[in-house]
Amino acid sequence: MDNSTDVDEDVLHFIIQNMTCPAFDFSTINGAVFITIFIISVISNVLLLCILFTFEKHNLFTYIFIINLACSDLIFAASVPFFAVYHIHHWIFGDFLCKFIIWVHFSGLYSSIFVLTAMTVDRFCTVVLNNWPNNTQRKKRYTIGACVVAWLSSIGPSLYDASNMEVSDDYYCEAAFSDELGYYFQIALLILIPIAIIIFCNCAIIYTILRAAHRTRHKALSIVFCIVVAYIICWGPYNIVLLIQSKTCEELQRMNIVYNICRMLAYSHCWINPLLCMLTQKLRNHLLYIFCMRET
């Protein structure tokens, strides 16, 4: 959830090597895990989109946030194979793809958190504000507008990240210069503020449901809540690790292991989302129908 990704690992290995501090080599493991994440993500997200456009084509507006989230995950997943090759070998794709893949990577990442924030605010308006706005057409315009804003808001920061990348020594795709102020500004704007909005909205939703005289089952809320929790579980540890500073060889060795494990978990969010979405009874029935048709 930040603009460091693979650059952090390069810096970590550089420090360890210069301290003659041997570190466990995650290159092959990272490559294999990233390829697996890519395959599962593409299959699960494409399957989710196929189910929605096949069985819910007359009701697509209901799933507009899910559709946008699946597109974000697919865009993010599209960058993962390049990082797999980068870890197994080195950056062999040239300067243009170095910038372009970073742009794709962060476009998918930023758009997903903005769409997730919009989903949560939409549920907040439905439950806490009692289906505001009441006008159906106006609600459609607001929802579509929220999705457009989510995508447009992800373009600028991701372009900034991409413009800062370059290929050095024909080996690394890394940041050309360190912009600490810009980094912390992005963390606040792209991570902390959306997470704060998500937490506030979910707390208000839970409070409203618990104090209601007649509690209604909100199945859609359960899915949104699960997606939010999964996102925080996946990306939270990774971002916490990036804030930890290690000085001794022993600490750096441990940090190398923890960092790589947390990053694998973080990248896994792009296939966890569609699986959570398909847990709803309706989409699960559509999925079972597809498999039953194939068997017959």
C-alpha positions as a Markdown table, in Angstrom:
| # | Residue | x | y | z |
|---|---|---|---|---|
| 1 | Met | 0.0 | 0.0 | 0.0 |
| 2 | Asp | 2.9 | 2.3 | -0.6 |
| 3 | Asn | 5.3 | 3.4 | -3.2 |
| 4 | Ser | 8.4 | 1.3 | -2.2 |
| 5 | Thr | 7.6 | -2.3 | -3.2 |
| 6 | Asp | 10.6 | -4.0 | -4.8 |
| 7 | Val | 12.9 | -1.1 | -4.2 |
| 8 | Asp | 12.8 | -1.8 | -0.5 |
| 9 | Glu | 14.1 | -5.3 | -1.0 |
| 10 | Asp | 16.9 | -4.1 | -3.1 |
| 11 | Val | 18.0 | -1.6 | -0.4 |
| 12 | Leu | 17.7 | -4.3 | 2.2 |
| 13 | His | 19.9 | -6.7 | 0.3 |
| 14 | Phe | 22.4 | -4.0 | -0.4 |
| 15 | Ile | 22.7 | -3.2 | 3.3 |
| 16 | Ile | 23.0 | -6.9 | 4.2 |
| 17 | Gln | 25.7 | -7.6 | 1.5 |
| 18 | Asn | 27.7 | -4.5 | 2.5 |
| 19 | Met | 27.7 | -5.7 | 6.1 |
| 20 | Thr | 28.9 | -9.1 | 5.0 |
| 21 | Cys | 25.6 | -10.3 | 6.6 |
| 22 | Pro | 24.3 | -13.4 | 4.7 |
| 23 | Ala | 20.5 | -13.3 | 4.0 |
| 24 | Phe | 18.2 | -16.0 | 2.9 |
| 25 | Asp | 17.6 | -15.8 | -0.8 |
| 26 | Phe | 13.9 | -15.5 | -1.6 |
| 27 | Ser | 14.4 | -15.0 | -5.3 |
| 28 | Thr | 13.0 | -18.4 | -6.4 |
| 29 | Ile | 10.3 | -18.5 | -3.8 |
| 30 | Asn | 9.1 | -15.0 | -4.7 |
| 31 | Gly | 9.1 | -15.8 | -8.4 |
| 32 | Ala | 7.1 | -19.0 | -7.8 |
| 33 | Val | 4.6 | -17.4 | -5.4 |
| 34 | Phe | 4.1 | -14.3 | -7.6 |
| 35 | Ile | 3.3 | -16.5 | -10.7 |
| 36 | Thr | 0.9 | -18.5 | -8.6 |
| 37 | Ile | -0.8 | -15.3 | -7.3 |
| 38 | Phe | -1.1 | -14.1 | -10.9 |
| 39 | Ile | -2.7 | -17.3 | -12.2 |
| 40 | Ile | -5.2 | -17.6 | -9.3 |
| 41 | Ser | -6.0 | -13.9 | -9.5 |
| 42 | Val | -6.7 | -13.9 | -13.2 |
| 43 | Ile | -8.9 | -17.1 | -13.0 |
| 44 | Ser | -10.9 | -15.9 | -10.0 |
| 45 | Asn | -11.5 | -12.3 | -11.1 |
| 46 | Val | -12.3 | -13.3 | -14.7 |
| 47 | Leu | -14.7 | -16.0 | -13.4 |
| 48 | Leu | -16.4 | -13.4 | -11.2 |
| 49 | Leu | -16.8 | -11.0 | -14.0 |
| 50 | Cys | -18.1 | -13.8 | -16.3 |
| 51 | Ile | -20.7 | -14.8 | -13.7 |
| 52 | Leu | -21.9 | -11.2 | -13.2 |
| 53 | Phe | -22.1 | -10.4 | -17.0 |
| 54 | Thr | -23.7 | -13.7 | -17.8 |
| 55 | Phe | -26.2 | -14.2 | -14.9 |
| 56 | Glu | -26.6 | -10.6 | -13.6 |
| 57 | Lys | -26.5 | -8.6 | -16.9 |
| 58 | His | -29.9 | -7.0 | -16.1 |
| 59 | Asn | -28.8 | -6.2 | -12.6 |
| 60 | Leu | -25.2 | -5.1 | -13.1 |
| 61 | Phe | -25.6 | -1.7 | -11.3 |
| 62 | Thr | -26.1 | -3.6 | -8.0 |
| 63 | Tyr | -22.6 | -5.1 | -8.5 |
| 64 | Ile | -20.9 | -1.9 | -9.9 |
| 65 | Phe | -18.4 | -1.7 | -7.0 |
| 66 | Ile | -17.6 | -5.4 | -7.2 |
| 67 | Ile | -17.0 | -5.1 | -10.9 |
| 68 | Asn | -14.7 | -2.1 | -10.4 |
| 69 | Leu | -12.8 | -3.9 | -7.6 |
| 70 | Ala | -12.3 | -7.0 | -9.9 |
| 71 | Cys | -10.9 | -4.7 | -12.6 |
| 72 | Ser | -8.5 | -3.1 | -10.1 |
| 73 | Asp | -7.3 | -6.6 | -9.0 |
| 74 | Leu | -6.8 | -7.7 | -12.6 |
| 75 | Ile | -4.8 | -4.6 | -13.3 |
| 76 | Phe | -2.7 | -5.1 | -10.2 |
| 77 | Ala | -2.2 | -8.8 | -11.0 |
| 78 | Ala | -1.0 | -7.9 | -14.6 |
| 79 | Ser | 2.2 | -6.4 | -13.1 |
| 80 | Val | 3.0 | -9.4 | -10.8 |
| 81 | Pro | 4.6 | -11.7 | -13.5 |
| 82 | Phe | 7.1 | -9.0 | -14.3 |
| 83 | Phe | 8.1 | -8.8 | -10.7 |
| 84 | Ala | 8.4 | -12.6 | -10.7 |
| 85 | Val | 10.9 | -12.5 | -13.6 |
| 86 | Tyr | 12.7 | -9.6 | -11.9 |
| 87 | His | 13.3 | -11.6 | -8.7 |
| 88 | Ile | 14.3 | -14.8 | -10.5 |
| 89 | His | 16.7 | -13.1 | -12.9 |
| 90 | His | 16.8 | -9.3 | -13.0 |
| 91 | Trp | 15.0 | -6.4 | -14.8 |
| 92 | Ile | 15.2 | -7.4 | -18.5 |
| 93 | Phe | 12.3 | -5.4 | -19.9 |
| 94 | Gly | 13.9 | -2.0 | -20.4 |
| 95 | Asp | 13.3 | 1.5 | -19.2 |
| 96 | Phe | 9.9 | 2.0 | -20.7 |
| 97 | Leu | 8.4 | -1.1 | -19.2 |
| 98 | Cys | 10.0 | -0.3 | -15.9 |
| 99 | Lys | 7.9 | 2.9 | -15.7 |
| 100 | Phe | 4.8 | 1.4 | -17.4 |
| 101 | Ile | 4.7 | -1.7 | -15.1 |
| 102 | Ile | 5.1 | 0.4 | -12.0 |
| 103 | Trp | 2.2 | 2.6 | -13.3 |
| 104 | Val | 0.0 | -0.4 | -13.8 |
| 105 | His | 1.0 | -1.8 | -10.4 |
| 106 | Phe | 0.1 | 1.3 | -8.5 |
| 107 | Ser | -3.0 | 2.1 | -10.6 |
| 108 | Gly | -4.4 | -1.3 | -9.6 |
| 109 | Leu | -3.4 | -0.8 | -6.0 |
| 110 | Tyr | -4.6 | 2.8 | -5.5 |
| 111 | Ser | -7.9 | 2.3 | -7.4 |
| 112 | Ser | -8.7 | -0.8 | -5.3 |
| 113 | Ile | -8.5 | 1.1 | -2.0 |
| 114 | Phe | -10.5 | 4.0 | -3.4 |
| 115 | Val | -13.2 | 1.7 | -4.8 |
| 116 | Leu | -13.2 | -0.1 | -1.4 |
| 117 | Thr | -13.6 | 3.3 | 0.3 |
| 118 | Ala | -16.5 | 4.1 | -2.0 |
| 119 | Met | -18.1 | 0.8 | -1.3 |
| 120 | Thr | -18.0 | 1.4 | 2.4 |
| 121 | Val | -19.4 | 4.9 | 2.1 |
| 122 | Asp | -22.2 | 3.6 | -0.1 |
| 123 | Arg | -23.1 | 1.0 | 2.6 |
| 124 | Phe | -22.9 | 3.8 | 5.2 |
| 125 | Cys | -25.4 | 5.9 | 3.3 |
| 126 | Thr | -27.7 | 2.9 | 2.9 |
| 127 | Val | -27.7 | 1.8 | 6.6 |
| 128 | Val | -26.8 | 4.9 | 8.7 |
| 129 | Leu | -28.3 | 7.6 | 6.5 |
| 130 | Asn | -31.4 | 5.4 | 5.7 |
| 131 | Asn | -30.9 | 4.9 | 2.0 |
| 132 | Trp | -29.7 | 8.4 | 1.2 |
| 133 | Pro | -30.2 | 9.6 | -1.5 |
| 134 | Asn | -33.8 | 8.3 | -1.8 |
| 135 | Asn | -34.0 | 9.1 | -5.5 |
| 136 | Thr | -32.9 | 6.0 | -7.5 |
| 137 | Gln | -31.5 | 8.0 | -10.5 |
| 138 | Arg | -29.6 | 10.3 | -8.2 |
| 139 | Lys | -28.1 | 7.4 | -6.3 |
| 140 | Lys | -27.0 | 5.8 | -9.6 |
| 141 | Arg | -25.3 | 9.1 | -10.6 |
| 142 | Tyr | -23.6 | 9.3 | -7.2 |
| 143 | Thr | -22.4 | 5.7 | -7.5 |
| 144 | Ile | -21.1 | 6.0 | -11.0 |
| 145 | Gly | -19.4 | 9.3 | -10.0 |
| 146 | Ala | -17.7 | 7.7 | -7.0 |
| 147 | Cys | -16.3 | 5.0 | -9.3 |
| 148 | Val | -15.0 | 7.5 | -11.8 |
| 149 | Val | -13.4 | 9.6 | -9.0 |
| 150 | Ala | -11.8 | 6.5 | -7.6 |
| 151 | Trp | -10.1 | 5.7 | -10.9 |
| 152 | Leu | -9.1 | 9.3 | -11.7 |
| 153 | Ser | -7.7 | 9.7 | -8.2 |
| 154 | Ser | -5.4 | 6.7 | -8.8 |
| 155 | Ile | -3.9 | 8.0 | -12.0 |
| 156 | Gly | -2.0 | 11.0 | -10.7 |
| 157 | Pro | -0.2 | 9.3 | -7.8 |
| 158 | Ser | 0.6 | 6.2 | -9.9 |
| 159 | Leu | 2.0 | 8.4 | -12.7 |
| 160 | Tyr | 4.2 | 10.2 | -10.1 |
| 161 | Asp | 5.5 | 6.8 | -8.9 |
| 162 | Ala | 6.2 | 5.6 | -12.4 |
| 163 | Ser | 8.0 | 8.9 | -13.5 |
| 164 | Asn | 10.4 | 8.4 | -10.6 |
| 165 | Met | 11.5 | 4.9 | -11.8 |
| 166 | Glu | 14.5 | 4.1 | -14.0 |
| 167 | Val | 16.7 | 1.1 | -14.9 |
| 168 | Ser | 20.1 | 1.3 | -13.3 |
| 169 | Asp | 23.1 | -0.7 | -14.4 |
| 170 | Asp | 20.8 | -2.7 | -16.7 |
| 171 | Tyr | 19.8 | -4.7 | -13.7 |
| 172 | Tyr | 17.5 | -2.9 | -11.3 |
| 173 | Cys | 14.2 | -1.1 | -11.9 |
| 174 | Glu | 14.3 | 1.4 | -9.0 |
| 175 | Ala | 13.6 | 4.9 | -7.9 |
| 176 | Ala | 15.8 | 7.5 | -9.5 |
| 177 | Phe | 15.7 | 9.7 | -6.3 |
| 178 | Ser | 14.3 | 9.6 | -2.8 |
| 179 | Asp | 11.4 | 11.9 | -2.2 |
| 180 | Glu | 10.7 | 11.4 | 1.5 |
| 181 | Leu | 8.2 | 14.3 | 1.8 |
| 182 | Gly | 6.2 | 13.0 | -1.2 |
| 183 | Tyr | 6.3 | 9.5 | 0.2 |
| 184 | Tyr | 4.7 | 10.5 | 3.5 |
| 185 | Phe | 2.2 | 12.7 | 1.7 |
| 186 | Gln | 1.1 | 9.7 | -0.4 |
| 187 | Ile | 0.9 | 7.5 | 2.7 |
| 188 | Ala | -1.4 | 10.1 | 4.4 |
| 189 | Leu | -3.5 | 10.8 | 1.3 |
| 190 | Leu | -3.7 | 7.3 | -0.2 |
| 191 | Ile | -3.6 | 5.1 | 2.8 |
| 192 | Leu | -4.4 | 6.7 | 6.2 |
| 193 | Ile | -7.3 | 8.9 | 5.1 |
| 194 | Pro | -9.1 | 6.1 | 3.2 |
| 195 | Ile | -8.5 | 3.7 | 6.0 |
| 196 | Ala | -9.8 | 6.2 | 8.5 |
| 197 | Ile | -13.0 | 6.7 | 6.4 |
| 198 | Ile | -13.5 | 3.0 | 6.1 |
| 199 | Ile | -13.1 | 2.4 | 9.9 |
| 200 | Phe | -15.4 | 5.3 | 10.7 |
| 201 | Cys | -18.1 | 4.1 | 8.3 |
| 202 | Asn | -17.9 | 0.5 | 9.5 |
| 203 | Cys | -18.1 | 1.5 | 13.2 |
| 204 | Ala | -21.1 | 3.6 | 12.4 |
| 205 | Ile | -22.8 | 0.8 | 10.4 |
| 206 | Ile | -22.2 | -1.7 | 13.2 |
| 207 | Tyr | -23.5 | 0.7 | 15.8 |
| 208 | Thr | -26.6 | 1.5 | 13.8 |
| 209 | Ile | -27.4 | -2.2 | 13.2 |
| 210 | Leu | -26.9 | -3.1 | 16.9 |
| 211 | Arg | -29.1 | -0.4 | 18.2 |
| 212 | Ala | -31.9 | -1.0 | 15.7 |
| 213 | Ala | -35.2 | -2.4 | 17.3 |
| 214 | His | -35.6 | -4.9 | 14.4 |
| 215 | Arg | -32.3 | -6.0 | 13.2 |
| 216 | Thr | -32.2 | -6.8 | 9.5 |
| 217 | Arg | -29.8 | -9.2 | 7.9 |
| 218 | His | -27.5 | -7.2 | 5.7 |
| 219 | Lys | -25.8 | -9.9 | 3.5 |
| 220 | Ala | -24.2 | -7.2 | 1.3 |
| 221 | Leu | -22.7 | -5.6 | 4.4 |
| 222 | Ser | -21.1 | -8.8 | 5.5 |
| 223 | Ile | -19.2 | -9.2 | 2.2 |
| 224 | Val | -18.0 | -5.5 | 2.2 |
| 225 | Phe | -16.9 | -6.0 | 5.8 |
| 226 | Cys | -15.0 | -9.2 | 5.0 |
| 227 | Ile | -13.3 | -7.5 | 2.0 |
| 228 | Val | -12.3 | -4.6 | 4.2 |
| 229 | Val | -10.9 | -6.9 | 6.9 |
| 230 | Ala | -9.1 | -9.0 | 4.3 |
| 231 | Tyr | -7.5 | -5.9 | 2.8 |
| 232 | Ile | -6.2 | -4.7 | 6.2 |
| 233 | Ile | -4.9 | -8.1 | 7.1 |
| 234 | Cys | -3.1 | -8.4 | 3.7 |
| 235 | Trp | -1.6 | -5.0 | 3.5 |
| 236 | Gly | -1.3 | -4.0 | 7.2 |
| 237 | Pro | 1.7 | -6.1 | 8.2 |
| 238 | Tyr | 3.6 | -5.2 | 5.0 |
| 239 | Asn | 3.3 | -1.4 | 5.7 |
| 240 | Ile | 4.2 | -1.9 | 9.4 |
| 241 | Val | 7.3 | -3.8 | 8.4 |
| 242 | Leu | 8.4 | -0.9 | 6.2 |
| 243 | Leu | 8.3 | 1.4 | 9.1 |
| 244 | Ile | 10.6 | -0.7 | 11.3 |
| 245 | Gln | 14.3 | 0.1 | 11.2 |
| 246 | Ser | 16.9 | -2.6 | 11.8 |
| 247 | Lys | 20.6 | -1.9 | 12.5 |
| 248 | Thr | 22.3 | -5.2 | 13.5 |
| 249 | Cys | 23.0 | -8.1 | 11.1 |
| 250 | Glu | 20.7 | -10.3 | 13.1 |
| 251 | Glu | 17.8 | -7.8 | 12.9 |
| 252 | Leu | 18.3 | -7.4 | 9.2 |
| 253 | Gln | 18.3 | -11.1 | 8.6 |
| 254 | Arg | 15.0 | -11.4 | 10.4 |
| 255 | Met | 13.6 | -8.4 | 8.7 |
| 256 | Asn | 14.5 | -9.9 | 5.3 |
| 257 | Ile | 12.4 | -13.0 | 6.1 |
| 258 | Val | 9.4 | -11.0 | 7.6 |
| 259 | Tyr | 9.4 | -8.5 | 4.7 |
| 260 | Asn | 9.2 | -11.1 | 2.0 |
| 261 | Ile | 6.5 | -13.1 | 3.8 |
| 262 | Cys | 4.4 | -9.9 | 4.4 |
| 263 | Arg | 4.8 | -8.9 | 0.8 |
| 264 | Met | 3.6 | -12.3 | -0.5 |
| 265 | Leu | 0.6 | -11.9 | 1.8 |
| 266 | Ala | 0.0 | -8.3 | 0.6 |
| 267 | Tyr | 0.0 | -9.3 | -3.1 |
| 268 | Ser | -2.5 | -12.1 | -2.3 |
| 269 | His | -5.3 | -9.6 | -1.8 |
| 270 | Cys | -6.0 | -9.6 | -5.6 |
| 271 | Trp | -7.3 | -13.1 | -5.6 |
| 272 | Ile | -8.9 | -13.1 | -2.1 |
| 273 | Asn | -11.4 | -10.3 | -3.0 |
| 274 | Pro | -13.2 | -12.3 | -5.8 |
| 275 | Leu | -13.3 | -15.4 | -3.7 |
| 276 | Leu | -15.0 | -13.5 | -0.9 |
| 277 | Cys | -17.5 | -12.0 | -3.4 |
| 278 | Met | -18.4 | -15.4 | -4.6 |
| 279 | Leu | -19.3 | -16.5 | -1.1 |
| 280 | Thr | -22.7 | -14.8 | -1.4 |
| 281 | Gln | -25.5 | -17.3 | -1.9 |
| 282 | Lys | -26.6 | -15.9 | -5.3 |
| 283 | Leu | -23.1 | -15.9 | -6.9 |
| 284 | Arg | -22.3 | -19.2 | -5.3 |
| 285 | Asn | -25.4 | -20.7 | -7.0 |
| 286 | His | -24.3 | -19.3 | -10.3 |
| 287 | Leu | -20.9 | -20.8 | -9.8 |
| 288 | Leu | -22.3 | -24.2 | -9.0 |
| 289 | Tyr | -24.6 | -24.0 | -12.0 |
| 290 | Ile | -21.5 | -23.4 | -14.3 |
| 291 | Phe | -19.7 | -26.4 | -12.9 |
| 292 | Cys | -22.8 | -28.6 | -13.0 |
| 293 | Met | -23.2 | -27.6 | -16.7 |
| 294 | Arg | -19.6 | -28.6 | -17.4 |
| 295 | Glu | -20.0 | -32.0 | -15.7 |
| 296 | Thr | -23.1 | -32.8 | -17.8 |
